[in-house]
Amino acid sequence: MRKHENFHWGGYKYAPESVGFSLNGKHINFPEEVRSRLAYLAVCGENKKLLIELKRALRAEEKKPRVVGKCICFFKKDSNEFYYTQQLRYSPDDLHDALRCYKEWKRYIQSKNCMLETGYEVTEGEFNPYGESKAKRKTITSVVDLTRCRSINIIREPIFG
């Protein structure tokens, strides 16, 4: 299946944590436990076992679904900006959990009177290098429209980086 593909690995012999892998010139981002197992085989010089394990690990990563979860998002009033939280991530197949996440997120927004603070502040003022600088800080808040909601897909990072 992968006979035409060109695998390459490189790194220092006495530092298995530095060994990296690539396929047809593209770097492969394996999880740390998979990468360390493959690096051990590369450092030991067991190239046939390494090639078999490398192909097996690639097939296993390719079979994993791209979508790892879904989130409910609510839109900002009169805008296409939306707000979601990954703490309320649910499985795409579980409708009961999706309804629970929707109700919990909506209840939280209602408890804040539909006003959500964004993750940044705006600082305005004048800079004085010889004395105190007076700055005004304000936190940006947005009004959320509870009638407009949607579910969004959360996808995992690709292994080729």
PDB file of C-alpha atoms in Angstrom:
ATOM      1  CA  MET A   1       0.000   0.000   0.000  1.00  0.00           C
ATOM      2  CA  ARG A   2       2.754   2.490   0.903  1.00  0.00           C
ATOM      3  CA  LYS A   3       5.548   1.140  -1.308  1.00  0.00           C
ATOM      4  CA  HIS A   4       5.792   4.306  -3.417  1.00  0.00           C
ATOM      5  CA  GLU A   5       6.022   6.678  -0.474  1.00  0.00           C
ATOM      6  CA  ASN A   6       9.344   8.008   0.741  1.00  0.00           C
ATOM      7  CA  PHE A   7       9.797   7.904   4.525  1.00  0.00           C
ATOM      8  CA  HIS A   8      12.655   9.798   6.136  1.00  0.00           C
ATOM      9  CA  TRP A   9      13.812  10.107   9.709  1.00  0.00           C
ATOM     10  CA  GLY A  10      16.649  12.016  11.231  1.00  0.00           C
ATOM     11  CA  GLY A  11      18.035  13.084  14.576  1.00  0.00           C
ATOM     12  CA  TYR A  12      20.890  12.509  16.986  1.00  0.00           C
ATOM     13  CA  LYS A  13      21.892   8.958  17.872  1.00  0.00           C
ATOM     14  CA  TYR A  14      22.234   9.648  21.596  1.00  0.00           C
ATOM     15  CA  ALA A  15      19.092  11.786  21.862  1.00  0.00           C
ATOM     16  CA  PRO A  16      15.997   9.825  20.790  1.00  0.00           C
ATOM     17  CA  GLU A  17      13.789  12.802  21.708  1.00  0.00           C
ATOM     18  CA  SER A  18      15.340  14.720  18.791  1.00  0.00           C
ATOM     19  CA  VAL A  19      14.370  12.161  16.130  1.00  0.00           C
ATOM     20  CA  GLY A  20      11.771  13.447  13.671  1.00  0.00           C
ATOM     21  CA  PHE A  21       9.876  11.685  10.891  1.00  0.00           C
ATOM     22  CA  SER A  22       8.668  12.827   7.489  1.00  0.00           C
ATOM     23  CA  LEU A  23       6.684  11.378   4.608  1.00  0.00           C
ATOM     24  CA  ASN A  24       7.407  12.629   1.076  1.00  0.00           C
ATOM     25  CA  GLY A  25       9.068  15.720   2.558  1.00  0.00           C
ATOM     26  CA  LYS A  26       6.219  16.606   4.962  1.00  0.00           C
ATOM     27  CA  HIS A  27       6.935  16.518   8.687  1.00  0.00           C
ATOM     28  CA  ILE A  28       4.721  14.090  10.649  1.00  0.00           C
ATOM     29  CA  ASN A  29       3.432  15.270  14.052  1.00  0.00           C
ATOM     30  CA  PHE A  30       2.935  12.032  15.963  1.00  0.00           C
ATOM     31  CA  PRO A  31       1.750  11.993  19.578  1.00  0.00           C
ATOM     32  CA  GLU A  32       4.692  11.863  21.983  1.00  0.00           C
ATOM     33  CA  GLU A  33       4.311   8.204  23.009  1.00  0.00           C
ATOM     34  CA  VAL A  34       4.174   7.024  19.360  1.00  0.00           C
ATOM     35  CA  ARG A  35       7.074   9.263  18.340  1.00  0.00           C
ATOM     36  CA  SER A  36       9.268   8.060  21.223  1.00  0.00           C
ATOM     37  CA  ARG A  37       8.557   4.391  20.418  1.00  0.00           C
ATOM     38  CA  LEU A  38       9.482   4.960  16.766  1.00  0.00           C
ATOM     39  CA  ALA A  39      12.558   6.995  17.735  1.00  0.00           C
ATOM     40  CA  TYR A  40      13.789   4.128  19.908  1.00  0.00           C
ATOM     41  CA  LEU A  41      13.585   1.773  16.919  1.00  0.00           C
ATOM     42  CA  ALA A  42      15.396   4.317  14.721  1.00  0.00           C
ATOM     43  CA  VAL A  43      18.223   4.802  17.222  1.00  0.00           C
ATOM     44  CA  CYS A  44      18.624   1.030  17.654  1.00  0.00           C
ATOM     45  CA  GLY A  45      19.026   0.638  13.882  1.00  0.00           C
ATOM     46  CA  GLU A  46      16.061  -1.699  13.406  1.00  0.00           C
ATOM     47  CA  ASN A  47      14.979  -0.213  10.089  1.00  0.00           C
ATOM     48  CA  LYS A  48      12.608  -2.985   8.972  1.00  0.00           C
ATOM     49  CA  LYS A  49      10.690  -2.952  12.255  1.00  0.00           C
ATOM     50  CA  LEU A  50      10.699   0.851  12.174  1.00  0.00           C
ATOM     51  CA  LEU A  51       9.189   0.958   8.687  1.00  0.00           C
ATOM     52  CA  ILE A  52       6.457  -1.516   9.668  1.00  0.00           C
ATOM     53  CA  GLU A  53       5.637   0.402  12.865  1.00  0.00           C
ATOM     54  CA  LEU A  54       5.735   3.736  11.017  1.00  0.00           C
ATOM     55  CA  LYS A  55       3.217   2.528   8.435  1.00  0.00           C
ATOM     56  CA  ARG A  56       1.029   1.055  11.183  1.00  0.00           C
ATOM     57  CA  ALA A  57       1.079   4.315  13.162  1.00  0.00           C
ATOM     58  CA  LEU A  58       0.217   6.353  10.051  1.00  0.00           C
ATOM     59  CA  ARG A  59      -2.729   4.095   9.228  1.00  0.00           C
ATOM     60  CA  ALA A  60      -4.003   4.339  12.807  1.00  0.00           C
ATOM     61  CA  GLU A  61      -3.762   8.156  12.751  1.00  0.00           C
ATOM     62  CA  GLU A  62      -5.494   8.365   9.358  1.00  0.00           C
ATOM     63  CA  LYS A  63      -8.414   6.225  10.558  1.00  0.00           C
ATOM     64  CA  LYS A  64      -9.162   8.522  13.492  1.00  0.00           C
ATOM     65  CA  PRO A  65     -12.111  10.828  12.797  1.00  0.00           C
ATOM     66  CA  ARG A  66     -11.311  14.486  12.105  1.00  0.00           C
ATOM     67  CA  VAL A  67     -14.252  15.752  14.162  1.00  0.00           C
ATOM     68  CA  VAL A  68     -13.499  15.252  17.863  1.00  0.00           C
ATOM     69  CA  GLY A  69     -16.605  16.985  19.167  1.00  0.00           C
ATOM     70  CA  LYS A  70     -19.206  19.663  18.689  1.00  0.00           C
ATOM     71  CA  CYS A  71     -20.060  22.859  20.552  1.00  0.00           C
ATOM     72  CA  ILE A  72     -23.133  25.051  20.715  1.00  0.00           C
ATOM     73  CA  CYS A  73     -22.505  28.666  19.757  1.00  0.00           C
ATOM     74  CA  PHE A  74     -24.654  31.765  20.107  1.00  0.00           C
ATOM     75  CA  PHE A  75     -24.291  34.779  17.839  1.00  0.00           C
ATOM     76  CA  LYS A  76     -23.678  38.356  18.840  1.00  0.00           C
ATOM     77  CA  LYS A  77     -26.685  40.610  18.286  1.00  0.00           C
ATOM     78  CA  ASP A  78     -26.738  42.065  14.723  1.00  0.00           C
ATOM     79  CA  SER A  79     -23.422  40.430  13.832  1.00  0.00           C
ATOM     80  CA  ASN A  80     -21.873  37.223  12.520  1.00  0.00           C
ATOM     81  CA  GLU A  81     -19.513  36.899  15.500  1.00  0.00           C
ATOM     82  CA  PHE A  82     -20.286  33.942  17.726  1.00  0.00           C
ATOM     83  CA  TYR A  83     -19.404  32.722  21.209  1.00  0.00           C
ATOM     84  CA  TYR A  84     -18.813  29.147  22.343  1.00  0.00           C
ATOM     85  CA  THR A  85     -17.007  27.269  25.075  1.00  0.00           C
ATOM     86  CA  GLN A  86     -15.100  24.020  24.701  1.00  0.00           C
ATOM     87  CA  GLN A  87     -15.940  23.052  28.286  1.00  0.00           C
ATOM     88  CA  LEU A  88     -19.380  22.149  26.917  1.00  0.00           C
ATOM     89  CA  ARG A  89     -18.095  19.983  24.089  1.00  0.00           C
ATOM     90  CA  TYR A  90     -20.232  16.954  23.258  1.00  0.00           C
ATOM     91  CA  SER A  91     -20.054  13.900  21.037  1.00  0.00           C
ATOM     92  CA  PRO A  92     -21.624  14.364  17.568  1.00  0.00           C
ATOM     93  CA  ASP A  93     -23.719  11.211  18.053  1.00  0.00           C
ATOM     94  CA  ASP A  94     -25.193  12.035  21.482  1.00  0.00           C
ATOM     95  CA  LEU A  95     -28.337  14.172  21.141  1.00  0.00           C
ATOM     96  CA  HIS A  96     -29.148  14.113  24.867  1.00  0.00           C
ATOM     97  CA  ASP A  97     -25.732  15.524  25.708  1.00  0.00           C
ATOM     98  CA  ALA A  98     -26.157  18.146  22.960  1.00  0.00           C
ATOM     99  CA  LEU A  99     -29.432  19.285  24.503  1.00  0.00           C
ATOM    100  CA  ARG A 100     -27.841  19.399  27.962  1.00  0.00           C
ATOM    101  CA  CYS A 101     -24.963  21.530  26.641  1.00  0.00           C
ATOM    102  CA  TYR A 102     -27.383  23.865  24.852  1.00  0.00           C
ATOM    103  CA  LYS A 103     -29.480  24.384  27.981  1.00  0.00           C
ATOM    104  CA  GLU A 104     -26.467  24.871  30.233  1.00  0.00           C
ATOM    105  CA  TRP A 105     -24.814  27.409  27.873  1.00  0.00           C
ATOM    106  CA  LYS A 106     -28.102  29.279  27.425  1.00  0.00           C
ATOM    107  CA  ARG A 107     -28.698  29.322  31.196  1.00  0.00           C
ATOM    108  CA  TYR A 108     -25.220  30.756  31.751  1.00  0.00           C
ATOM    109  CA  ILE A 109     -25.765  33.518  29.170  1.00  0.00           C
ATOM    110  CA  GLN A 110     -29.142  34.356  30.693  1.00  0.00           C
ATOM    111  CA  SER A 111     -27.551  34.579  34.141  1.00  0.00           C
ATOM    112  CA  LYS A 112     -25.256  37.286  32.724  1.00  0.00           C
ATOM    113  CA  ASN A 113     -28.288  39.179  31.281  1.00  0.00           C
ATOM    114  CA  CYS A 114     -27.140  38.273  27.733  1.00  0.00           C
ATOM    115  CA  MET A 115     -23.971  40.365  28.216  1.00  0.00           C
ATOM    116  CA  LEU A 116     -20.714  38.457  27.697  1.00  0.00           C
ATOM    117  CA  GLU A 117     -17.271  39.892  28.302  1.00  0.00           C
ATOM    118  CA  THR A 118     -14.756  39.136  25.605  1.00  0.00           C
ATOM    119  CA  GLY A 119     -11.269  37.943  26.414  1.00  0.00           C
ATOM    120  CA  TYR A 120      -9.549  41.287  25.902  1.00  0.00           C
ATOM    121  CA  GLU A 121      -9.422  44.806  27.330  1.00  0.00           C
ATOM    122  CA  VAL A 122      -8.896  48.133  25.606  1.00  0.00           C
ATOM    123  CA  THR A 123      -6.410  50.498  27.201  1.00  0.00           C
ATOM    124  CA  GLU A 124      -6.550  54.140  26.178  1.00  0.00           C
ATOM    125  CA  GLY A 125      -4.561  57.067  27.498  1.00  0.00           C
ATOM    126  CA  GLU A 126      -1.394  59.065  27.222  1.00  0.00           C
ATOM    127  CA  PHE A 127       2.153  57.903  27.798  1.00  0.00           C
ATOM    128  CA  ASN A 128       4.444  60.126  29.844  1.00  0.00           C
ATOM    129  CA  PRO A 129       8.046  58.846  30.071  1.00  0.00           C
ATOM    130  CA  TYR A 130       8.937  61.171  32.977  1.00  0.00           C
ATOM    131  CA  GLY A 131       5.979  60.602  35.242  1.00  0.00           C
ATOM    132  CA  GLU A 132       2.865  58.576  35.716  1.00  0.00           C
ATOM    133  CA  SER A 133       0.909  57.564  32.690  1.00  0.00           C
ATOM    134  CA  LYS A 134      -2.836  57.800  33.018  1.00  0.00           C
ATOM    135  CA  ALA A 135      -4.619  54.958  31.296  1.00  0.00           C
ATOM    136  CA  LYS A 136      -8.281  54.166  31.046  1.00  0.00           C
ATOM    137  CA  ARG A 137      -9.129  50.494  30.834  1.00  0.00           C
ATOM    138  CA  LYS A 138     -12.417  49.187  29.629  1.00  0.00           C
ATOM    139  CA  THR A 139     -13.584  45.650  29.082  1.00  0.00           C
ATOM    140  CA  ILE A 140     -15.461  44.968  25.891  1.00  0.00           C
ATOM    141  CA  THR A 141     -18.888  43.431  26.458  1.00  0.00           C
ATOM    142  CA  SER A 142     -21.224  42.110  23.800  1.00  0.00           C
ATOM    143  CA  VAL A 143     -24.946  41.451  23.717  1.00  0.00           C
ATOM    144  CA  VAL A 144     -25.779  37.873  22.751  1.00  0.00           C
ATOM    145  CA  ASP A 145     -28.839  37.000  20.677  1.00  0.00           C
ATOM    146  CA  LEU A 146     -30.350  33.845  22.200  1.00  0.00           C
ATOM    147  CA  THR A 147     -32.594  33.237  19.173  1.00  0.00           C
ATOM    148  CA  ARG A 148     -29.626  32.569  16.872  1.00  0.00           C
ATOM    149  CA  CYS A 149     -27.600  29.488  17.705  1.00  0.00           C
ATOM    150  CA  ARG A 150     -25.721  26.842  15.795  1.00  0.00           C
ATOM    151  CA  SER A 151     -23.520  23.840  16.452  1.00  0.00           C
ATOM    152  CA  ILE A 152     -19.921  23.931  15.272  1.00  0.00           C
ATOM    153  CA  ASN A 153     -17.464  21.093  14.693  1.00  0.00           C
ATOM    154  CA  ILE A 154     -14.245  20.895  16.696  1.00  0.00           C
ATOM    155  CA  ILE A 155     -11.608  19.178  14.557  1.00  0.00           C
ATOM    156  CA  ARG A 156      -8.312  17.672  15.643  1.00  0.00           C
ATOM    157  CA  GLU A 157      -4.905  18.835  14.511  1.00  0.00           C
ATOM    158  CA  PRO A 158      -3.652  17.096  11.352  1.00  0.00           C
ATOM    159  CA  ILE A 159      -0.584  14.896  11.721  1.00  0.00           C
ATOM    160  CA  PHE A 160       1.181  16.522   8.760  1.00  0.00           C
ATOM    161  CA  GLY A 161       2.440  19.939   9.783  1.00  0.00           C
TER     162      GLY A 161
END
